[in-house]
């Protein structure tokens, strides 16, 4: 209405005209007039053309749309229906220098007990485009996911024959296809867990260009297969053994306990044939070790082959490189033996000279 406000009870002839107003709106709606409303589906027609520009220099919300309806219709719907179109259906952009929560080109939030903060759905079964693409041209992450409760940071599933998560580095790039890091020193959980519920391999590692050659595989029983062999940092192969009596430590000479079957104790008799070997210090390969168990929980590891430190005594005769070593009378220590030791008494060959009372030298494991 273009004129001044009149009576509100219908007695003023200016308010009794039931005809629909037409023409350009005028006057001032800041008085006692009610706020104008638009009926659903009323804004239509060929004269509605983009762009629709909204601008504001204040911190207030520029556009707010809300619906309390319980149906499945969207609150706001924007569709780019042209099969040849290259413009987005929805475009959002921020130019802020801050990275505070909510500073985003598009922000979606789910405040209920269900629903999604955002959903991207490529619904055409014949389509090849991804449901979502994330690109970071700077130093930030293309995708950052954080779960602050007991949920997962990222959950991906492959309902067809594809891959749930696929990471790759282009031929011109120098990054990593994947990296998993646990930054919490107090968190004992593994940085990566791989799980299978089938009889197929737990993990397969490929190499080559293209990567079609299996170089390593771990099957469902936990057995590992390595085409190029294995390398370890330790210098010996050892086996976890049960102990009886006094505790054992690295470098101790041990013997079979005659009173307890399949049990080991520190040696205590010179040149005994019950001697078994030396407790390993840092084995490269450990046999008979339960998964996830610590050395304190499983017991010491007996060196079977390789080079290990051994506790020795040279109170009676110095030890020279190449000397054969047997158990001494000192508990848990080895000594030099004569040129013709008894069968079954030798535990190894000295790799260092030693002339002190007691100490530790390097020994080559060699039972005979």
Short mmCIF file of N, CA and C in Angstrom, two decimals, residues 163-235:
data_model
loop_
_atom_site.label_atom_id
_atom_site.label_comp_id
_atom_site.label_asym_id
_atom_site.label_seq_id
_atom_site.Cartn_x
_atom_site.Cartn_y
_atom_site.Cartn_z
N UNK A 163 37.64 -50.02 -3.53
CA UNK A 163 38.49 -49.92 -2.36
C UNK A 163 37.90 -48.91 -1.39
N UNK A 164 37.83 -49.25 -0.10
CA UNK A 164 37.24 -48.34 0.87
C UNK A 164 38.08 -47.07 1.00
N UNK A 165 39.37 -47.19 1.10
CA UNK A 165 40.27 -46.03 1.17
C UNK A 165 41.41 -46.26 0.19
N UNK A 166 41.62 -45.30 -0.69
CA UNK A 166 42.68 -45.42 -1.69
C UNK A 166 43.54 -44.16 -1.64
N UNK A 167 44.80 -44.34 -1.31
CA UNK A 167 45.73 -43.21 -1.27
C UNK A 167 46.80 -43.39 -2.33
N UNK A 168 47.13 -42.33 -3.04
CA UNK A 168 48.13 -42.45 -4.10
C UNK A 168 48.88 -41.12 -4.24
N UNK A 169 50.08 -41.22 -4.75
CA UNK A 169 50.93 -40.06 -4.98
C UNK A 169 51.18 -39.97 -6.48
N UNK A 170 50.86 -38.85 -7.12
CA UNK A 170 51.10 -38.72 -8.56
C UNK A 170 52.58 -38.89 -8.90
N UNK A 171 52.85 -39.18 -10.16
CA UNK A 171 54.23 -39.44 -10.60
C UNK A 171 55.12 -38.22 -10.47
N UNK A 172 54.54 -37.02 -10.35
CA UNK A 172 55.34 -35.81 -10.25
C UNK A 172 55.49 -35.32 -8.80
N UNK A 173 54.83 -36.00 -7.84
CA UNK A 173 54.84 -35.54 -6.46
C UNK A 173 55.86 -36.31 -5.63
N UNK A 174 56.10 -35.85 -4.40
CA UNK A 174 57.10 -36.46 -3.53
C UNK A 174 56.54 -36.80 -2.16
N UNK A 175 55.22 -36.85 -2.00
CA UNK A 175 54.62 -37.12 -0.71
C UNK A 175 54.46 -38.60 -0.42
N UNK A 176 53.67 -38.90 0.59
CA UNK A 176 53.39 -40.28 0.99
C UNK A 176 51.95 -40.63 0.65
N UNK A 177 51.72 -41.87 0.33
CA UNK A 177 50.35 -42.31 0.07
C UNK A 177 49.56 -42.42 1.37
N UNK A 178 50.22 -42.70 2.48
CA UNK A 178 49.53 -42.81 3.76
C UNK A 178 50.54 -42.65 4.88
N UNK A 179 50.08 -42.11 5.99
CA UNK A 179 50.91 -41.99 7.19
C UNK A 179 50.01 -42.05 8.41
N UNK A 180 50.41 -42.82 9.42
CA UNK A 180 49.64 -42.97 10.65
C UNK A 180 50.56 -42.67 11.82
N UNK A 181 50.19 -41.73 12.66
CA UNK A 181 51.04 -41.29 13.75
C UNK A 181 50.25 -41.21 15.05
N UNK A 182 50.80 -41.77 16.12
CA UNK A 182 50.24 -41.65 17.45
C UNK A 182 51.09 -40.65 18.22
N UNK A 183 50.56 -39.46 18.49
CA UNK A 183 51.32 -38.40 19.14
C UNK A 183 51.17 -38.40 20.66
N UNK A 184 50.33 -39.27 21.19
CA UNK A 184 50.11 -39.33 22.63
C UNK A 184 51.05 -40.37 23.24
N UNK A 185 52.03 -39.91 24.02
CA UNK A 185 52.99 -40.83 24.61
C UNK A 185 52.34 -41.80 25.59
N UNK A 186 51.21 -41.41 26.15
CA UNK A 186 50.53 -42.27 27.12
C UNK A 186 49.52 -43.21 26.48
N UNK A 187 49.36 -43.12 25.16
CA UNK A 187 48.41 -43.98 24.46
C UNK A 187 49.12 -45.23 23.97
N UNK A 188 48.77 -46.37 24.55
CA UNK A 188 49.43 -47.63 24.19
C UNK A 188 48.78 -48.32 23.00
N UNK A 189 47.73 -47.74 22.43
CA UNK A 189 47.09 -48.34 21.27
C UNK A 189 47.99 -48.23 20.05
N UNK A 190 47.91 -49.17 19.12
CA UNK A 190 48.75 -49.11 17.92
C UNK A 190 48.34 -47.96 17.01
N UNK A 191 49.31 -47.43 16.28
CA UNK A 191 49.00 -46.37 15.33
C UNK A 191 48.21 -46.92 14.14
N UNK A 192 48.33 -48.20 13.88
CA UNK A 192 47.61 -48.82 12.77
C UNK A 192 47.17 -50.22 13.16
N UNK A 193 45.91 -50.54 12.92
CA UNK A 193 45.38 -51.88 13.14
C UNK A 193 44.76 -52.37 11.84
N UNK A 194 45.17 -53.54 11.39
CA UNK A 194 44.62 -54.15 10.19
C UNK A 194 43.91 -55.43 10.61
N UNK A 195 42.66 -55.58 10.23
CA UNK A 195 41.84 -56.70 10.71
C UNK A 195 41.13 -57.38 9.54
N UNK A 196 41.10 -58.69 9.58
CA UNK A 196 40.35 -59.44 8.58
C UNK A 196 39.49 -60.48 9.27
N UNK A 197 38.30 -60.73 8.72
CA UNK A 197 37.40 -61.75 9.24
C UNK A 197 37.27 -62.93 8.28
N UNK A 198 38.16 -63.01 7.32
CA UNK A 198 38.11 -64.08 6.33
C UNK A 198 39.41 -64.87 6.38
N UNK A 199 39.54 -65.83 5.48
CA UNK A 199 40.77 -66.61 5.40
C UNK A 199 41.79 -65.96 4.48
N UNK A 200 41.46 -64.82 3.91
CA UNK A 200 42.39 -64.13 3.05
C UNK A 200 43.51 -63.48 3.83
N UNK A 201 44.54 -62.99 3.15
CA UNK A 201 45.69 -62.39 3.84
C UNK A 201 45.28 -61.17 4.66
N UNK A 202 45.98 -60.94 5.76
CA UNK A 202 45.77 -59.74 6.55
C UNK A 202 46.35 -58.53 5.82
N UNK A 203 47.49 -58.73 5.17
CA UNK A 203 48.13 -57.63 4.45
C UNK A 203 48.96 -58.18 3.30
N UNK A 204 48.97 -57.45 2.21
CA UNK A 204 49.80 -57.77 1.04
C UNK A 204 50.55 -56.51 0.64
N UNK A 205 51.84 -56.64 0.40
CA UNK A 205 52.67 -55.51 0.01
C UNK A 205 53.22 -55.77 -1.39
N UNK A 206 53.04 -54.81 -2.27
CA UNK A 206 53.45 -54.95 -3.66
C UNK A 206 54.53 -53.92 -4.00
N UNK A 207 55.27 -54.20 -5.05
CA UNK A 207 56.30 -53.28 -5.53
C UNK A 207 56.37 -53.37 -7.04
N UNK A 208 57.18 -52.51 -7.63
CA UNK A 208 57.31 -52.49 -9.08
C UNK A 208 56.46 -51.40 -9.69
N UNK A 209 56.60 -51.20 -10.98
CA UNK A 209 55.84 -50.18 -11.69
C UNK A 209 55.24 -50.81 -12.95
N UNK A 210 53.94 -51.15 -12.93
CA UNK A 210 53.00 -50.96 -11.82
C UNK A 210 53.22 -51.98 -10.70
N UNK A 211 52.64 -51.68 -9.53
CA UNK A 211 52.85 -52.54 -8.37
C UNK A 211 52.07 -53.83 -8.45
N UNK A 212 52.56 -54.80 -9.19
CA UNK A 212 51.85 -56.07 -9.36
C UNK A 212 52.61 -57.24 -8.77
N UNK A 213 53.83 -57.03 -8.28
CA UNK A 213 54.63 -58.12 -7.74
C UNK A 213 54.52 -58.13 -6.22
N UNK A 214 54.05 -59.23 -5.66
CA UNK A 214 53.97 -59.35 -4.20
C UNK A 214 55.38 -59.52 -3.63
N UNK A 215 55.77 -58.62 -2.74
CA UNK A 215 57.08 -58.73 -2.11
C UNK A 215 56.97 -59.18 -0.66
N UNK A 216 55.79 -59.03 -0.05
CA UNK A 216 55.59 -59.48 1.33
C UNK A 216 54.10 -59.74 1.54
N UNK A 217 53.83 -60.69 2.42
CA UNK A 217 52.43 -61.04 2.70
C UNK A 217 52.33 -61.62 4.09
N UNK A 218 51.26 -61.27 4.79
CA UNK A 218 50.97 -61.84 6.10
C UNK A 218 49.61 -62.53 5.99
N UNK A 219 49.60 -63.83 6.21
CA UNK A 219 48.35 -64.56 6.02
C UNK A 219 47.48 -64.49 7.28
N UNK A 220 46.31 -65.09 7.21
CA UNK A 220 45.34 -64.98 8.29
C UNK A 220 45.80 -65.68 9.56
N UNK A 221 46.76 -66.59 9.47
CA UNK A 221 47.27 -67.27 10.66
C UNK A 221 48.40 -66.51 11.32
N UNK A 222 48.86 -65.41 10.70
CA UNK A 222 49.95 -64.63 11.26
C UNK A 222 51.30 -64.98 10.68
N UNK A 223 51.35 -65.87 9.70
CA UNK A 223 52.62 -66.26 9.09
C UNK A 223 53.03 -65.21 8.07
N UNK A 224 54.31 -64.84 8.08
CA UNK A 224 54.82 -63.84 7.15
C UNK A 224 55.62 -64.45 6.03
N UNK A 225 55.47 -63.91 4.82
CA UNK A 225 56.20 -64.36 3.64
C UNK A 225 56.92 -63.14 3.05
N UNK A 226 58.23 -63.24 2.89
CA UNK A 226 59.03 -62.13 2.40
C UNK A 226 59.91 -62.63 1.25
N UNK A 227 59.67 -62.11 0.05
CA UNK A 227 60.38 -62.59 -1.12
C UNK A 227 61.88 -62.34 -1.06
N UNK A 228 62.27 -61.21 -0.46
CA UNK A 228 63.69 -60.88 -0.41
C UNK A 228 64.37 -61.23 0.88
N UNK A 229 63.74 -62.08 1.72
CA UNK A 229 64.33 -62.40 3.01
C UNK A 229 64.00 -61.33 4.04
N UNK A 230 64.58 -61.47 5.21
CA UNK A 230 64.36 -60.52 6.29
C UNK A 230 65.69 -60.05 6.85
N UNK A 231 65.69 -58.85 7.40
CA UNK A 231 66.86 -58.30 8.08
C UNK A 231 66.42 -57.73 9.41
N UNK A 232 67.25 -57.94 10.45
CA UNK A 232 66.93 -57.47 11.78
C UNK A 232 68.13 -56.74 12.36
N UNK A 233 67.87 -55.90 13.36
CA UNK A 233 68.94 -55.12 13.96
C UNK A 233 69.81 -55.91 14.91
N UNK A 234 69.29 -56.96 15.52
CA UNK A 234 70.09 -57.76 16.44
C UNK A 234 71.06 -58.67 15.71
N UNK A 235 71.96 -59.30 16.48
CA UNK A 235 73.00 -60.13 15.88
C UNK A 235 72.81 -61.61 16.17
#
